[in-house]
Coordinates of C-alpha atoms and ligand atoms in Angstrom, one line a residue:
M99 CA 27.3 3.5 44.0
G100 CA 24.8 3.4 46.6
G101 CA 23.5 0.6 44.5
T102 CA 25.6 -1.9 45.7
V103 CA 24.4 -1.6 49.4
S104 CA 21.1 -2.0 48.8
E105 CA 20.9 -4.8 46.0
P106 CA 21.2 -7.5 48.0
Q107 CA 18.3 -6.5 50.1
I108 CA 16.1 -5.6 46.7
A109 CA 16.6 -9.1 45.7
A110 CA 15.7 -10.7 48.9
E111 CA 12.6 -8.4 49.4
A112 CA 10.9 -8.6 45.7
K113 CA 9.3 -12.0 45.2
P114 CA 10.9 -12.6 41.5
T115 CA 7.5 -12.4 40.1
Q116 CA 8.1 -13.0 36.2
M117 CA 6.5 -10.5 34.2
T118 CA 5.3 -9.9 30.6
D119 CA 4.0 -7.5 28.6
G120 CA 1.9 -6.7 25.4
F121 CA 5.0 -7.3 23.2
G122 CA 5.5 -11.2 24.8
L123 CA 2.1 -11.9 24.6
V124 CA 1.2 -11.3 20.8
I125 CA 4.4 -13.3 20.1
D126 CA 3.6 -16.2 22.3
A127 CA -0.2 -16.1 20.8
L128 CA 1.2 -16.1 17.3
K129 CA 3.5 -19.1 18.2
L130 CA 1.3 -21.0 20.3
N131 CA -1.1 -21.2 17.0
G132 CA 2.1 -22.4 14.9
I133 CA 2.8 -19.1 13.4
D134 CA 6.6 -18.8 12.8
T135 CA 7.1 -15.9 10.1
I136 CA 6.5 -12.5 10.0
F137 CA 6.4 -10.5 6.9
G138 CA 6.9 -6.7 7.9
L139 CA 8.2 -3.4 7.9
P140 CA 9.3 -2.0 11.3
G141 CA 8.9 1.4 12.6
I142 CA 6.9 3.2 15.5
P143 CA 5.6 1.4 17.3
I144 CA 6.2 -2.0 16.4
S145 CA 10.0 -2.0 16.0
D146 CA 10.5 -3.8 19.2
L147 CA 7.9 -6.2 18.3
A148 CA 9.9 -7.4 15.4
R149 CA 12.9 -7.5 17.3
K150 CA 11.5 -9.5 20.1
A151 CA 10.0 -11.9 17.5
Q152 CA 12.9 -12.7 16.0
A153 CA 15.0 -13.1 19.4
A154 CA 12.0 -15.4 20.5
G155 CA 13.1 -17.6 17.4
M156 CA 10.3 -16.3 14.9
R157 CA 11.4 -15.5 11.4
V158 CA 11.3 -12.1 10.4
I159 CA 11.4 -10.8 6.8
S160 CA 11.8 -7.0 6.7
F161 CA 10.8 -5.6 3.4
R162 CA 11.2 -2.0 1.7
H163 CA 7.4 -1.3 1.3
E164 CA 4.7 -3.0 3.3
Q165 CA 2.5 -3.6 0.4
N166 CA 5.6 -6.3 -0.7
A167 CA 5.2 -7.7 2.8
G168 CA 1.5 -7.8 2.6
N169 CA 1.8 -9.5 -0.9
A170 CA 4.3 -11.7 0.9
A171 CA 1.9 -12.7 3.8
A172 CA -1.0 -13.0 1.4
I173 CA 0.8 -15.7 -0.8
A174 CA 2.1 -17.5 2.4
G175 CA -1.4 -17.9 3.4
F176 CA -2.5 -19.3 0.4
M177 CA 0.6 -22.2 0.3
T178 CA 0.2 -23.0 3.9
Q179 CA -3.6 -22.8 4.8
K180 CA -2.0 -20.7 8.0
P181 CA -2.7 -17.2 8.1
G182 CA 0.5 -15.0 6.6
I183 CA 1.3 -12.1 8.9
C184 CA 2.0 -8.7 7.8
L185 CA 3.4 -6.2 10.1
T186 CA 3.1 -2.3 10.0
V187 CA 3.6 0.6 11.4
S188 CA 0.6 3.0 11.4
A189 CA -1.3 5.4 9.4
P190 CA 1.1 5.5 6.0
G191 CA 2.4 2.0 6.8
F192 CA -1.1 0.5 7.4
L193 CA -2.2 1.9 4.2
N194 CA 0.7 0.7 2.2
G195 CA -0.2 -2.8 3.4
L196 CA -4.0 -2.2 2.9
T197 CA -4.0 -3.0 -0.6
A198 CA -2.4 -6.4 -0.1
L199 CA -5.1 -7.0 2.4
A200 CA -8.0 -6.1 0.2
N201 CA -6.2 -8.0 -2.6
A202 CA -6.1 -11.2 -0.4
T203 CA -9.5 -10.9 0.4
T204 CA -10.6 -10.8 -3.3
N205 CA -8.5 -13.9 -3.7
C206 CA -9.6 -15.9 -0.6
F207 CA -6.1 -16.3 0.5
P208 CA -5.5 -16.2 4.6
M209 CA -3.8 -13.4 6.1
I210 CA -3.9 -11.3 8.9
L211 CA -2.4 -7.3 8.8
I212 CA -1.0 -6.4 12.1
S213 CA -0.8 -2.6 12.4
G214 CA 0.6 -0.7 15.3
S215 CA -1.9 2.5 15.7
S216 CA -1.8 5.9 17.4
E217 CA -2.8 6.9 20.6
R218 CA -6.9 5.9 20.9
E219 CA -8.4 9.2 22.7
I220 CA -6.1 11.6 20.2
V221 CA -7.4 9.7 17.2
D222 CA -10.9 9.5 18.4
L223 CA -11.0 13.5 19.1
Q224 CA -9.0 14.3 16.2
Q225 CA -6.2 16.0 17.8
G226 CA -3.7 16.0 15.5
D227 CA -1.9 12.7 16.9
Y228 CA 1.5 11.3 15.3
E229 CA 0.1 9.3 12.2
E230 CA -3.2 9.7 13.2
M231 CA -5.7 7.5 11.5
D232 CA -8.9 5.8 12.5
Q233 CA -7.5 2.4 11.1
L234 CA -9.8 0.0 12.2
A235 CA -12.9 1.8 10.4
I236 CA -10.8 2.4 7.4
A237 CA -10.0 -1.4 7.0
K238 CA -13.5 -3.0 8.0
P239 CA -15.1 -2.5 4.3
L240 CA -12.1 -3.7 3.1
C241 CA -11.4 -7.3 4.7
K242 CA -13.2 -10.4 6.0
A243 CA -13.0 -8.6 9.7
A244 CA -11.3 -6.2 11.4
Y245 CA -10.6 -6.2 15.4
R246 CA -8.9 -3.9 17.6
V247 CA -7.2 -5.0 21.3
L248 CA -6.9 -2.4 23.8
H249 CA -5.7 -4.4 26.6
A250 CA -2.7 -6.8 27.5
E251 CA -5.3 -9.4 28.7
D252 CA -7.3 -9.6 25.4
I253 CA -4.5 -10.2 23.1
G254 CA -5.0 -13.7 23.1
V255 CA -8.5 -13.5 22.3
G256 CA -8.1 -11.0 19.6
I257 CA -5.3 -13.4 17.7
A258 CA -7.5 -16.3 18.1
R259 CA -10.4 -14.4 17.0
A260 CA -8.2 -13.1 13.8
I261 CA -6.9 -16.7 12.7
R262 CA -10.4 -18.2 12.9
A263 CA -11.6 -15.4 10.8
A264 CA -8.8 -15.8 8.2
V265 CA -8.8 -19.3 7.7
S266 CA -12.3 -20.4 8.6
G267 CA -15.1 -20.7 5.7
R268 CA -13.7 -18.9 2.5
P269 CA -10.1 -17.3 3.6
G270 CA -9.7 -14.0 3.6
G271 CA -7.9 -10.9 5.0
V272 CA -8.2 -10.2 8.5
Y273 CA -7.1 -6.6 10.1
L274 CA -5.9 -6.5 13.9
D275 CA -5.2 -3.2 15.2
L276 CA -2.7 -3.0 17.9
P277 CA -2.7 0.5 19.8
G278 CA 1.2 1.7 20.6
R279 CA -0.1 1.9 24.0
L280 CA -0.8 -2.1 24.0
F281 CA 2.8 -2.9 23.9
P282 CA 4.1 -1.9 27.3
Q283 CA 1.3 -2.9 29.1
A284 CA 2.8 -5.3 31.8
M285 CA 1.6 -8.2 33.6
D286 CA 2.1 -11.2 35.4
A287 CA 3.6 -13.7 32.9
E288 CA 1.6 -16.6 34.4
A289 CA -1.7 -14.5 34.3
G290 CA -0.5 -13.5 30.8
R291 CA -0.2 -17.1 29.8
K292 CA -3.3 -18.1 30.9
T293 CA -5.0 -15.5 28.8
L294 CA -3.6 -17.1 25.5
I295 CA -5.7 -19.3 22.9
K296 CA -4.2 -22.1 21.1
V297 CA -7.2 -22.3 18.4
V298 CA -8.9 -25.8 18.3
D299 CA -9.8 -26.8 14.4
P300 CA -9.3 -23.2 13.1
A301 CA -10.7 -23.9 9.4
P302 CA -13.7 -26.9 10.3
R303 CA -14.1 -29.3 7.3
Q304 CA -17.6 -28.1 6.0
I305 CA -19.6 -31.5 4.8
P306 CA -21.6 -31.0 2.1
A307 CA -25.0 -32.5 2.3
P308 CA -25.5 -36.0 0.9
D309 CA -28.3 -34.8 -1.7
A310 CA -26.7 -32.1 -2.8
V311 CA -23.7 -34.5 -3.9
Q312 CA -26.2 -37.0 -5.5
R313 CA -27.8 -34.1 -7.5
A314 CA -24.7 -32.9 -9.1
L315 CA -23.6 -36.7 -10.0
A316 CA -26.6 -36.9 -11.3
L317 CA -26.4 -33.7 -14.0
L318 CA -22.8 -34.6 -14.7
K319 CA -23.5 -38.5 -15.3
G320 CA -26.2 -37.5 -17.9
A321 CA -24.3 -35.0 -19.5
K322 CA -23.2 -35.5 -23.4
R323 CA -20.2 -32.9 -23.1
P324 CA -19.0 -32.5 -19.6
L325 CA -16.4 -30.3 -18.4
I326 CA -14.6 -30.1 -15.1
I327 CA -13.3 -26.4 -14.2
L328 CA -10.6 -26.4 -11.5
G329 CA -9.8 -22.8 -9.8
K330 CA -7.6 -21.9 -7.2
G331 CA -9.8 -22.8 -4.4
A332 CA -9.2 -26.3 -5.3
A333 CA -5.8 -25.6 -5.5
Y334 CA -5.6 -24.3 -2.1
A335 CA -7.6 -27.0 -0.5
Q336 CA -4.6 -29.4 -0.9
A337 CA -7.1 -32.1 -1.7
D338 CA -4.7 -32.9 -4.6
A339 CA -5.1 -36.7 -4.9
D340 CA -8.7 -36.9 -4.4
I341 CA -8.7 -33.9 -7.0
R342 CA -6.8 -36.1 -9.6
A343 CA -9.0 -39.2 -9.0
L344 CA -12.3 -37.3 -9.5
V345 CA -11.1 -36.1 -12.7
E346 CA -9.2 -39.5 -13.9
R347 CA -12.3 -41.6 -12.8
T348 CA -15.0 -39.7 -14.3
G349 CA -12.4 -39.1 -17.4
V350 CA -14.4 -35.9 -17.7
P351 CA -12.0 -33.1 -19.5
Y352 CA -10.8 -30.3 -17.5
L353 CA -9.6 -26.6 -17.5
P354 CA -7.6 -25.5 -14.9
M355 CA -7.5 -22.0 -14.0
S356 CA -4.3 -19.7 -13.7
M357 CA -3.5 -20.8 -10.1
A358 CA -5.0 -24.2 -10.4
K359 CA -2.3 -25.2 -13.1
G360 CA -0.3 -28.1 -12.1
L361 CA -2.9 -29.4 -9.6
L362 CA -2.9 -32.3 -12.3
P363 CA 0.3 -31.5 -14.7
D364 CA -0.8 -29.7 -17.8
T365 CA 0.6 -32.2 -19.7
H366 CA -2.4 -34.6 -18.5
E367 CA -4.3 -36.1 -21.6
Q368 CA -7.6 -34.7 -20.1
C369 CA -6.5 -31.5 -19.7
A370 CA -8.2 -29.1 -22.1
S371 CA -6.5 -26.0 -22.0
A372 CA -5.2 -25.6 -25.6
A373 CA -8.9 -26.2 -26.6
R374 CA -10.4 -23.9 -24.0
S375 CA -12.4 -21.8 -26.9
F376 CA -13.9 -24.9 -28.3
A377 CA -14.6 -26.5 -25.0
L378 CA -16.6 -23.7 -23.0
P379 CA -18.8 -22.7 -25.4
E380 CA -19.7 -26.5 -26.5
A381 CA -19.8 -27.8 -23.1
D382 CA -23.6 -29.0 -21.7
V383 CA -22.8 -29.3 -18.1
V384 CA -19.7 -27.4 -16.4
M385 CA -18.7 -28.6 -13.0
L386 CA -16.8 -25.7 -11.3
V387 CA -14.5 -26.7 -8.6
G388 CA -13.3 -23.6 -6.3
A389 CA -13.7 -21.3 -9.4
R390 CA -15.9 -18.6 -9.4
L391 CA -18.1 -17.7 -12.5
N392 CA -16.4 -13.9 -12.4
W393 CA -14.9 -12.2 -14.8
L394 CA -12.1 -14.7 -15.6
L395 CA -15.0 -17.1 -16.8
S396 CA -16.8 -14.3 -18.8
H397 CA -19.5 -14.3 -16.1
G398 CA -20.3 -17.7 -17.2
K399 CA -22.6 -16.3 -20.5
G400 CA -22.2 -14.6 -23.4
K401 CA -19.9 -15.5 -26.6
T402 CA -17.3 -17.5 -24.7
W403 CA -20.2 -19.7 -23.6
G404 CA -21.7 -19.8 -26.8
G405 CA -24.2 -17.3 -26.2
T406 CA -25.5 -14.8 -29.1
G407 CA -25.1 -12.0 -27.3
S408 CA -22.5 -10.6 -24.6
K409 CA -25.4 -11.2 -21.6
D410 CA -26.6 -14.1 -23.2
W411 CA -26.4 -17.8 -21.4
G412 CA -24.9 -20.6 -23.5
G413 CA -27.4 -22.9 -22.3
Q414 CA -24.7 -24.8 -20.0
R415 CA -25.9 -26.7 -16.8
F416 CA -23.4 -26.2 -14.1
I417 CA -22.8 -28.0 -10.9
Q418 CA -20.7 -25.7 -8.4
V419 CA -18.5 -27.0 -5.3
D420 CA -17.3 -24.0 -3.2
I421 CA -17.5 -23.3 0.6
S422 CA -19.6 -20.3 0.1
P423 CA -23.8 -20.7 -0.2
Q424 CA -23.7 -17.4 -1.3
E425 CA -21.3 -17.9 -4.5
A426 CA -24.2 -20.3 -6.2
D427 CA -26.3 -18.1 -8.7
S428 CA -24.2 -15.0 -8.6
N429 CA -23.6 -14.5 -12.5
V430 CA -25.9 -17.7 -13.9
R431 CA -28.1 -20.4 -12.9
I432 CA -26.3 -23.1 -11.0
D433 CA -28.4 -26.2 -10.8
A434 CA -26.5 -28.1 -8.6
P435 CA -24.4 -26.4 -5.9
V436 CA -22.6 -28.5 -3.3
I437 CA -21.5 -26.1 -0.6
G438 CA -18.8 -27.6 1.6
D439 CA -14.8 -27.6 1.6
V440 CA -13.4 -28.4 -1.5
G441 CA -11.9 -31.5 -0.2
S442 CA -14.8 -32.7 2.2
C443 CA -16.9 -32.4 -1.4
V444 CA -14.4 -33.6 -3.9
A445 CA -14.3 -36.7 -1.3
A446 CA -18.0 -37.1 -1.1
L447 CA -18.1 -36.8 -5.2
L448 CA -15.5 -39.4 -5.5
A449 CA -17.1 -41.8 -2.9
G450 CA -20.7 -41.3 -5.3
V451 CA -18.8 -42.0 -8.2
G452 CA -17.5 -45.2 -7.4
A453 CA -15.7 -47.5 -9.9
G454 CA -18.0 -48.3 -12.8
W455 CA -18.3 -44.4 -14.0
P456 CA -19.1 -44.2 -17.5
K457 CA -16.8 -42.4 -19.4
P458 CA -17.9 -39.3 -21.6
P459 CA -19.3 -40.0 -25.1
A460 CA -16.4 -40.6 -27.4
D461 CA -17.3 -38.0 -29.9
W462 CA -16.8 -34.8 -27.1
L463 CA -13.2 -36.4 -26.1
N464 CA -12.4 -36.9 -29.9
A465 CA -13.5 -33.3 -30.7
I466 CA -11.8 -31.8 -27.9
A467 CA -8.5 -34.3 -28.5
E468 CA -8.6 -32.9 -32.7
R469 CA -8.5 -29.1 -31.4
K470 CA -5.9 -29.7 -28.8
G471 CA -3.8 -31.4 -31.2
K472 CA -4.1 -28.5 -33.8
N473 CA -3.4 -26.0 -31.4
V474 CA -0.5 -27.7 -30.0
A475 CA 1.3 -28.2 -33.1
K476 CA 0.7 -24.2 -33.8
M477 CA 2.0 -23.7 -30.5
A478 CA 5.0 -25.8 -31.4
E479 CA 5.8 -23.9 -34.8
T480 CA 5.4 -20.8 -33.0
L481 CA 7.7 -21.5 -30.2
A482 CA 10.6 -22.9 -32.8
R483 CA 11.1 -19.6 -34.3
N484 CA 13.8 -17.8 -33.4
P485 CA 13.4 -14.1 -34.6
T486 CA 16.0 -11.0 -33.5
P487 CA 15.5 -9.5 -31.3
M488 CA 13.2 -12.2 -29.0
N489 CA 9.6 -12.2 -28.4
F490 CA 7.6 -13.5 -26.0
H491 CA 7.2 -17.1 -27.3
S492 CA 11.3 -17.3 -27.8
A493 CA 11.9 -16.3 -24.4
L494 CA 9.1 -18.4 -22.8
N495 CA 10.5 -21.4 -24.9
V496 CA 13.5 -21.4 -22.7
V497 CA 11.4 -21.0 -19.6
R498 CA 9.0 -24.1 -20.4
D499 CA 12.1 -26.1 -20.6
I500 CA 13.3 -24.7 -17.5
V501 CA 10.2 -25.1 -15.5
K502 CA 9.9 -28.6 -17.1
A503 CA 13.3 -29.6 -15.8
N504 CA 12.9 -28.3 -12.6
P505 CA 9.0 -28.9 -11.4
D506 CA 9.4 -28.1 -7.5
A507 CA 10.3 -24.5 -8.6
F508 CA 7.7 -21.8 -7.9
L509 CA 6.8 -19.7 -11.0
V510 CA 5.6 -16.2 -10.0
N511 CA 4.0 -14.4 -12.9
E512 CA 2.7 -10.5 -13.9
G513 CA 2.6 -8.3 -16.4
A514 CA 0.3 -8.0 -19.2
N515 CA 1.6 -10.0 -22.6
A516 CA 3.9 -11.6 -19.7
L517 CA 1.8 -12.6 -17.9
D518 CA -0.9 -14.1 -20.6
F519 CA 1.8 -15.8 -22.8
T520 CA 3.5 -17.4 -19.8
R521 CA 0.2 -18.8 -18.5
S522 CA -0.5 -20.1 -22.2
I523 CA 3.3 -20.9 -22.8
V524 CA 4.6 -22.9 -19.4
D525 CA 3.2 -25.9 -18.5
M526 CA 3.4 -26.3 -14.8
Y527 CA 3.8 -30.2 -13.4
K528 CA 2.9 -29.6 -9.8
P529 CA 0.2 -28.0 -7.4
R530 CA 0.4 -24.4 -5.9
K531 CA 3.9 -23.8 -7.7
R532 CA 1.9 -21.1 -9.8
L533 CA 1.4 -17.7 -8.4
D534 CA 0.2 -14.8 -10.0
V535 CA -1.8 -11.5 -10.8
G536 CA -4.8 -13.6 -9.4
T537 CA -8.7 -12.3 -9.3
W538 CA -7.7 -8.4 -9.8
G539 CA -5.0 -9.0 -12.4
V540 CA -2.7 -6.5 -9.9
M541 CA 0.8 -5.7 -10.6
G542 CA 2.9 -5.3 -8.1
I543 CA 2.6 -8.9 -6.3
G544 CA 5.8 -10.0 -8.3
M545 CA 8.7 -9.6 -5.5
G546 CA 6.5 -10.2 -2.7
F547 CA 5.3 -13.4 -3.5
A548 CA 8.7 -14.3 -4.8
V549 CA 10.0 -13.6 -1.0
A550 CA 7.5 -15.7 0.6
A551 CA 7.6 -18.7 -2.2
A552 CA 11.6 -18.9 -1.5
V553 CA 11.3 -18.4 2.6
V554 CA 8.0 -20.6 3.2
G555 CA 8.1 -23.3 0.3
D556 CA 12.1 -23.4 0.4
Q557 CA 12.3 -24.4 -3.5
P558 CA 14.0 -22.0 -5.9
V559 CA 11.6 -19.5 -7.4
I560 CA 11.5 -18.1 -10.7
A561 CA 9.8 -14.9 -11.3
V562 CA 8.6 -13.9 -14.8
E563 CA 8.1 -10.3 -14.6
G564 CA 6.8 -7.6 -17.4
D565 CA 9.4 -4.9 -17.1
S566 CA 6.3 -2.4 -16.0
A567 CA 5.0 -5.0 -13.5
F568 CA 8.6 -5.5 -12.2
G569 CA 8.5 -1.8 -11.3
F570 CA 6.0 -2.0 -8.5
S571 CA 8.1 -4.0 -6.4
G572 CA 11.5 -4.1 -7.9
M573 CA 13.1 -2.5 -4.5
E574 CA 12.7 -5.7 -3.1
V575 CA 15.6 -6.9 -5.0
E576 CA 17.4 -5.6 -1.8
T577 CA 15.6 -7.9 0.3
I578 CA 16.1 -10.8 -2.0
C579 CA 19.8 -10.3 -1.6
R580 CA 19.8 -9.5 1.6
Y581 CA 18.0 -12.7 2.9
N582 CA 20.1 -14.4 0.1
L583 CA 16.8 -15.8 -1.2
P584 CA 17.3 -18.5 -4.5
V585 CA 15.2 -15.9 -6.5
C586 CA 15.9 -15.7 -10.3
V587 CA 13.8 -13.0 -11.8
V588 CA 13.6 -13.0 -15.4
I589 CA 12.2 -9.5 -16.6
L590 CA 10.7 -9.7 -20.4
N591 CA 11.6 -6.2 -21.5
N592 CA 10.1 -4.6 -24.3
N593 CA 10.4 -1.1 -23.1
G594 CA 6.8 -0.4 -21.9
V595 CA 3.5 -1.1 -20.6
Y596 CA 2.2 -3.7 -23.1
R597 CA 4.7 -2.6 -25.7
G598 CA 7.4 -0.2 -26.2
D599 CA 7.1 1.6 -29.9
E600 CA 4.4 4.1 -29.0
K601 CA 5.2 7.9 -29.7
N602 CA 4.0 11.2 -28.1
P603 CA 1.2 11.7 -30.6
I604 CA 1.9 15.5 -31.1
G605 CA 5.4 14.9 -30.9
G606 CA 6.1 17.0 -27.6
R607 CA 9.2 16.5 -25.4
D608 CA 7.6 14.0 -23.0
P609 CA 7.5 10.5 -24.5
A610 CA 4.2 8.3 -24.4
P611 CA 2.5 7.4 -21.3
L612 CA 2.8 3.6 -21.7
V613 CA 6.7 3.8 -22.5
F614 CA 10.0 3.9 -20.9
V615 CA 13.4 4.4 -21.0
K616 CA 15.1 2.4 -24.1
D617 CA 17.0 -0.7 -23.3
A618 CA 17.0 0.0 -19.7
R619 CA 19.4 -2.3 -17.8
Y620 CA 17.4 -3.8 -14.8
E621 CA 20.1 -6.3 -13.9
K622 CA 22.3 -3.8 -12.7
L623 CA 19.7 -3.3 -10.0
M624 CA 20.7 -7.0 -8.4
E625 CA 24.3 -6.1 -8.9
A626 CA 24.0 -3.2 -6.7
F627 CA 23.0 -5.4 -3.9
G628 CA 25.6 -8.1 -4.7
G629 CA 23.4 -10.6 -6.8
V630 CA 23.9 -11.7 -9.9
G631 CA 22.8 -9.5 -13.5
V632 CA 22.5 -10.9 -16.8
H633 CA 21.8 -9.1 -19.9
A634 CA 20.2 -11.7 -21.9
T635 CA 19.4 -11.0 -26.2
T636 CA 19.0 -14.6 -27.3
P637 CA 17.4 -17.7 -26.2
A638 CA 20.4 -19.1 -25.4
E639 CA 22.2 -16.7 -23.1
L640 CA 18.8 -16.9 -21.3
R641 CA 19.1 -20.5 -20.8
K642 CA 22.5 -20.3 -19.5
A643 CA 21.5 -17.6 -17.4
M644 CA 18.3 -19.5 -15.9
D645 CA 20.0 -22.8 -15.7
E646 CA 23.2 -21.4 -13.6
A647 CA 20.4 -19.1 -11.5
I648 CA 18.7 -22.4 -10.3
R649 CA 21.6 -24.5 -9.9
S650 CA 23.5 -21.9 -7.9
R651 CA 20.4 -20.7 -5.8
R652 CA 21.7 -17.3 -5.8
P653 CA 19.9 -14.1 -6.4
T654 CA 19.5 -13.4 -10.1
L655 CA 18.0 -11.1 -12.4
I656 CA 17.8 -11.5 -16.3
N657 CA 17.0 -8.6 -18.5
A658 CA 15.7 -10.4 -21.2
V659 CA 15.7 -8.1 -24.3
I660 CA 12.2 -8.6 -25.8
D661 CA 11.2 -6.6 -29.4
E662 CA 9.1 -3.7 -28.0
G663 CA 6.5 -4.0 -30.9
A664 CA 5.7 -7.5 -29.6
G665 CA 3.1 -7.0 -27.2
T666 CA -0.8 -6.6 -27.6
E667 CA -2.9 -3.5 -25.8
S668 CA -3.7 -5.3 -22.3
G669 CA -2.4 -8.4 -23.4
R670 CA -5.3 -11.0 -24.1
I671 CA -8.1 -8.6 -22.4
T672 CA -8.0 -6.0 -25.1
N673 CA -11.8 -6.2 -25.1
L674 CA -12.1 -5.0 -21.5
N675 CA -10.4 -1.6 -22.4
P676 CA -12.9 1.2 -23.5
S677 CA -11.8 2.0 -27.4
A678 CA -8.4 0.2 -27.2
K679 CA -6.9 -0.3 -30.9
K680 CA -6.6 -3.8 -31.6
K681 CA -3.1 -3.6 -32.5
Ligands
TPP879 C1 -1.9 -2.0 -9.7 C2 -2.2 -1.9 -10.7 N1 -2.0 -1.1 -11.6 C3 -2.1 -0.7 -12.8 C4 -2.4 -1.9 -13.6 C5 -2.7 -1.7 -15.2 N2 -1.7 -2.8 -15.8 C6 -2.5 -3.9 -16.3 S1 -1.1 -4.6 -16.8 C7 0.2 -3.3 -16.7 C8 1.6 -3.9 -17.1 C9 2.1 -3.9 -18.5 O1 3.3 -3.8 -18.7 P1 4.2 -5.0 -18.5 O2 4.3 -5.3 -17.1 O3 5.8 -4.4 -19.1 O4 3.9 -6.6 -19.2 P2 3.8 -6.4 -20.9 O5 2.6 -6.5 -21.4 O6 4.7 -5.3 -21.4 O7 4.5 -8.0 -21.2 C10 -0.4 -2.4 -16.3 C11 0.3 -1.2 -15.6 C12 -2.6 -3.0 -12.6 N3 -3.0 -4.0 -13.0 N4 -2.6 -3.2 -11.6
MG880 MG1 6.4 -4.7 -20.9

């Protein structure tokens, strides 16, 4: 009780200096820069950071595995043009988040992986600290930039550099290493506040050179069979009205890459998706907008493009609108690079197009329209069939209707057949609504993307998942239930990877390597945490369950039972699989 005597004295003597510390400065620096959400998984040394961030009014979404938190951060970055934040513990937590950071960088999604780390002196002398690892060195080759902050007064600069690196130029993943010792470092609050930086113009516009724009327009104007390809860079740019105007004023047919679907509605008359295999080899001038000529476009050469051999050019001339000057000529010659941010480039092109732009020759437009008409009719026939058990088409015919009726809903998608069929069957109507496996075709993005879309996008989410794909992040159904998110997971369950009917070739007791437990009841996973589980064996059951999920906004998992023999090896990319049996 001695304290009662001295308390008034202390209060009188000690100047009431407000103090802050590393925890407070990290949170203040993020908030100062408009970052209001953290995706992460707590533990030493960042548990208090998560608690204090929530206490400071930030949204803190805790996951069951860091990779899913990282994927959530990455797609939040894509959706908002602000870096998504993923927070992890040291070594194993850091490594779990690293796959998502590398994937974000490959996809040009801005994110910052913030990981706590162990004591520098011990790590550097390799003396065997708790969770010892030189995280900065490991992260460096896998992301766009990597930084470490050792002193509380440098936190402001560290966060500012991380933000700029993530969103400026070509966006990507940034690693920020925060040793545990940093967090309790105390300093005067006012002095601390002065060290923080509110980043001015974090992603400065990059205006294309006027002569580059003219060169591109001249090439496009002279084309007999022009084609525009929109990539997810175009979706990221949030220049939706200008992109639509550019497509419509030039009258050029366009192909959306997977995550550019919905930039213009897929039902747009200039959309050439249903005639893709005709349009690519036949086109003479192709304008790429935020799309790279990587494997997803067969590197701009080979049979897909009308070349005779797999490495032969098809003779197309390319215009490439891209933020990175190094992108041009990466696979084939680019005749007209237009380098700048997609928004500025499209605005400049649009200004040059003006009013009286001549439409492409009618025979080209008619040829595409004819192919498209035939393929759409063929697809309609396939979709109308109603086999038992369901196949991908009869199930996705339902998803297609539900997405059409709910164009603001997000569609998350992963799997092989479950991915490829969904991409081609389910039309998108609005920009940045389709979120999928991206450049790497990576499995595991599903529940992380779904959580982020629900949290950041504040709209219902439909996640169409292969049964294998779902398994990579399936435990996050608990997260979905815990935060009561309007996520409807639809598992297209064909009992395995690609299909479920393979047998052990020597008849041994182990199942074949690509198959799972038959007739697994995935819906019970969702029920375990208080969500809604549905076992759907017909399109009618699937439709009813999806309608109800969207209406109620309750966490829902629909186990849609698909014919286990319905899929093909690797979906649509069988040709990339060494000595795959073509089934
Ligand atoms: C991280 C990762 N591991 C493995 C793969 C290889 N892979 C591609 S698709 C796929 C799963 C396909 O099965 P499923 O999701 O059930 O889709 P289905 O074709 O059966 O509809 C796998 C394992 C990958 N793409 N990414
Ligand atoms: Mg499957």
